Amino acid sequence: MNKEELRIKQAAFEGNRQGFAKTHKALEKLRLKFIAKFSLDELRNMPVEKHALQKGKPESKDSFCYWIETALKELGNIKGSTAFKFGIYYGITNSDSTLKYRFTSKWGTSPEEAYQRIRQSIIELILAGESNDKDVIKKSLLSKMFKGKILSTYFPDK
């Protein structure tokens, strides 16, 4: 490669770099909006409706799980597996078309119990991320995909 070709590639790279910087700023602004919206104080009092994806309910697009999976998709894509990755959701399954809260049995025997345990696990995970408590992070019952997205969203530099 001669000097002229190198200069052309350098100019193209600089244009790309500027575009990446703008994208990064926009994503960081969105991430900070999420962190403010779902602070620890907010999470401690958050009802299940504000946490769970809810089939057919427009307000679901403002839920914690919607933000983690869809609104913040460019910060890490966790689409592709079922909503069970969140521990609880409102919807149907392939074998049951009844709209209701669905949860995995490791969280409890009722939607209320399951959600209380899931919410507490999210709070504990964030506190563990803040203090770098790897043992608590590893032992968390949250799905690895969900856990990783939460940690990388709240603590992108760790």
CSV table of C-alpha atoms in Angstrom, one decimal:
chain,number,residue,atom,x,y,z
A,1,MET,CA,0.0,0.0,0.0
A,2,ASN,CA,1.4,3.4,-1.0
A,3,LYS,CA,1.0,6.7,0.9
A,4,GLU,CA,-1.9,7.9,-1.2
A,5,GLU,CA,-3.9,4.7,-0.5
A,6,LEU,CA,-3.0,4.9,3.2
A,7,ARG,CA,-4.3,8.5,3.3
A,8,ILE,CA,-7.6,7.5,1.6
A,9,LYS,CA,-8.1,4.6,4.1
A,10,GLN,CA,-7.2,7.0,7.0
A,11,ALA,CA,-9.8,9.5,5.9
A,12,ALA,CA,-12.5,6.8,5.5
A,13,PHE,CA,-11.6,5.5,9.0
A,14,GLU,CA,-11.9,8.9,10.5
A,15,GLY,CA,-15.4,9.2,9.1
A,16,ASN,CA,-16.3,5.9,10.5
A,17,ARG,CA,-14.8,6.8,13.9
A,18,GLN,CA,-16.9,9.9,14.1
A,19,GLY,CA,-20.1,7.9,13.3
A,20,PHE,CA,-19.2,5.4,16.0
A,21,ALA,CA,-18.7,8.2,18.5
A,22,LYS,CA,-22.2,9.6,17.8
A,23,THR,CA,-23.7,6.1,18.1
A,24,HIS,CA,-21.9,5.5,21.4
A,25,LYS,CA,-23.1,8.8,22.8
A,26,ALA,CA,-26.7,8.0,21.9
A,27,LEU,CA,-26.5,4.5,23.4
A,28,GLU,CA,-24.9,5.8,26.6
A,29,LYS,CA,-27.7,8.4,26.9
A,30,LEU,CA,-30.3,5.6,26.5
A,31,ARG,CA,-28.4,3.4,29.0
A,32,LEU,CA,-28.4,6.2,31.6
A,33,LYS,CA,-32.1,6.8,31.0
A,34,PHE,CA,-32.7,3.1,31.9
A,35,ILE,CA,-30.5,3.3,35.0
A,36,ALA,CA,-32.5,6.4,36.2
A,37,LYS,CA,-35.8,4.8,35.4
A,38,PHE,CA,-34.9,1.5,37.1
A,39,SER,CA,-32.8,2.6,40.0
A,40,LEU,CA,-32.5,0.4,43.1
A,41,ASP,CA,-35.2,2.5,44.8
A,42,GLU,CA,-37.5,2.0,41.9
A,43,LEU,CA,-36.8,-1.7,41.7
A,44,ARG,CA,-37.5,-2.2,45.4
A,45,ASN,CA,-41.1,-1.0,44.9
A,46,MET,CA,-41.7,-2.1,41.4
A,47,PRO,CA,-44.9,-4.1,40.8
A,48,VAL,CA,-44.8,-7.1,38.5
A,49,GLU,CA,-46.6,-5.2,35.8
A,50,LYS,CA,-43.6,-2.8,35.5
A,51,HIS,CA,-41.2,-5.8,35.4
A,52,ALA,CA,-42.8,-8.4,33.1
A,53,LEU,CA,-43.4,-8.6,29.4
A,54,GLN,CA,-47.2,-8.7,29.0
A,55,LYS,CA,-48.7,-10.0,25.8
A,56,GLY,CA,-51.2,-7.6,24.3
A,57,LYS,CA,-50.6,-4.8,26.8
A,58,PRO,CA,-49.0,-1.6,25.3
A,59,GLU,CA,-47.7,-0.5,28.7
A,60,SER,CA,-45.4,-3.6,28.5
A,61,LYS,CA,-43.2,-1.6,26.2
A,62,ASP,CA,-42.1,0.4,29.3
A,63,SER,CA,-41.3,-2.5,31.5
A,64,PHE,CA,-37.9,-3.5,32.9
A,65,CYS,CA,-37.8,-6.6,30.7
A,66,TYR,CA,-38.8,-4.8,27.5
A,67,TRP,CA,-36.0,-2.3,28.1
A,68,ILE,CA,-33.4,-5.0,28.8
A,69,GLU,CA,-34.4,-7.1,25.8
A,70,THR,CA,-35.6,-4.6,23.2
A,71,ALA,CA,-35.0,-0.9,24.0
A,72,LEU,CA,-31.3,-1.7,24.8
A,73,LYS,CA,-30.8,-4.3,22.2
A,74,GLU,CA,-27.8,-2.5,20.7
A,75,LEU,CA,-26.0,-2.9,24.0
A,76,GLY,CA,-26.3,-6.6,23.7
A,77,ASN,CA,-28.9,-8.7,22.0
A,78,ILE,CA,-30.7,-11.3,24.3
A,79,LYS,CA,-33.6,-12.0,21.9
A,80,GLY,CA,-34.1,-15.5,20.6
A,81,SER,CA,-35.0,-17.5,23.7
A,82,THR,CA,-38.3,-17.6,25.5
A,83,ALA,CA,-39.6,-15.0,28.0
A,84,PHE,CA,-38.9,-17.5,30.7
A,85,LYS,CA,-35.4,-16.1,30.8
A,86,PHE,CA,-36.9,-13.2,32.8
A,87,GLY,CA,-38.3,-15.6,35.4
A,88,ILE,CA,-41.9,-14.4,34.9
A,89,TYR,CA,-44.0,-13.0,32.1
A,90,TYR,CA,-47.7,-12.6,31.2
A,91,GLY,CA,-48.7,-14.5,28.2
A,92,ILE,CA,-49.4,-17.9,26.6
A,93,THR,CA,-47.4,-21.0,25.9
A,94,ASN,CA,-47.5,-23.4,22.9
A,95,SER,CA,-49.7,-25.8,24.9
A,96,ASP,CA,-51.9,-23.2,26.8
A,97,SER,CA,-53.5,-20.2,25.1
A,98,THR,CA,-54.8,-18.7,28.4
A,99,LEU,CA,-53.3,-15.3,29.1
A,100,LYS,CA,-51.8,-15.4,32.6
A,101,TYR,CA,-48.6,-15.0,34.5
A,102,ARG,CA,-46.1,-17.7,33.8
A,103,PHE,CA,-43.0,-18.4,35.8
A,104,THR,CA,-40.4,-21.1,36.3
A,105,SER,CA,-40.9,-23.4,39.3
A,106,LYS,CA,-37.5,-22.5,40.8
A,107,TRP,CA,-39.0,-19.2,41.8
A,108,GLY,CA,-41.9,-20.4,43.8
A,109,THR,CA,-45.4,-21.8,43.5
A,110,SER,CA,-47.4,-18.6,42.8
A,111,PRO,CA,-46.8,-15.6,40.5
A,112,GLU,CA,-46.7,-13.4,43.6
A,113,GLU,CA,-44.0,-15.5,45.3
A,114,ALA,CA,-42.1,-15.9,42.1
A,115,TYR,CA,-42.0,-12.2,41.3
A,116,GLN,CA,-41.0,-11.2,44.9
A,117,ARG,CA,-38.0,-13.7,44.6
A,118,ILE,CA,-37.1,-12.5,41.1
A,119,ARG,CA,-37.2,-8.9,42.1
A,120,GLN,CA,-35.0,-9.5,45.1
A,121,SER,CA,-32.6,-11.5,43.0
A,122,ILE,CA,-32.2,-8.6,40.6
A,123,ILE,CA,-31.6,-6.2,43.5
A,124,GLU,CA,-29.0,-8.5,45.0
A,125,LEU,CA,-27.3,-8.9,41.6
A,126,ILE,CA,-27.0,-5.2,41.1
A,127,LEU,CA,-25.6,-4.8,44.6
A,128,ALA,CA,-23.2,-7.6,44.0
A,129,GLY,CA,-22.1,-6.0,40.7
A,130,GLU,CA,-21.5,-2.8,42.5
A,131,SER,CA,-19.3,-4.4,45.1
A,132,ASN,CA,-17.7,-7.0,42.7
A,133,ASP,CA,-19.1,-9.9,44.7
A,134,LYS,CA,-18.5,-12.6,42.2
A,135,ASP,CA,-19.8,-15.4,44.5
A,136,VAL,CA,-23.3,-13.8,44.7
A,137,ILE,CA,-23.2,-13.1,41.0
A,138,LYS,CA,-22.4,-16.8,40.2
A,139,LYS,CA,-25.0,-18.1,42.7
A,140,SER,CA,-27.8,-16.0,41.4
A,141,LEU,CA,-30.7,-18.0,40.0
A,142,LEU,CA,-31.4,-15.5,37.3
A,143,SER,CA,-30.8,-16.9,33.8
A,144,LYS,CA,-27.2,-16.3,32.6
A,145,MET,CA,-28.4,-14.3,29.6
A,146,PHE,CA,-30.6,-12.0,31.8
A,147,LYS,CA,-28.0,-11.7,34.5
A,148,GLY,CA,-25.3,-10.8,32.0
A,149,LYS,CA,-27.4,-8.1,30.3
A,150,ILE,CA,-28.4,-6.5,33.7
A,151,LEU,CA,-24.7,-6.4,34.8
A,152,SER,CA,-23.4,-5.1,31.6
A,153,THR,CA,-26.1,-2.4,31.5
A,154,TYR,CA,-25.6,-1.2,35.0
A,155,PHE,CA,-21.8,-1.6,35.0
A,156,PRO,CA,-20.5,-1.3,31.4
A,157,ASP,CA,-16.9,-0.6,32.6
A,158,LYS,CA,-16.6,-3.8,34.7
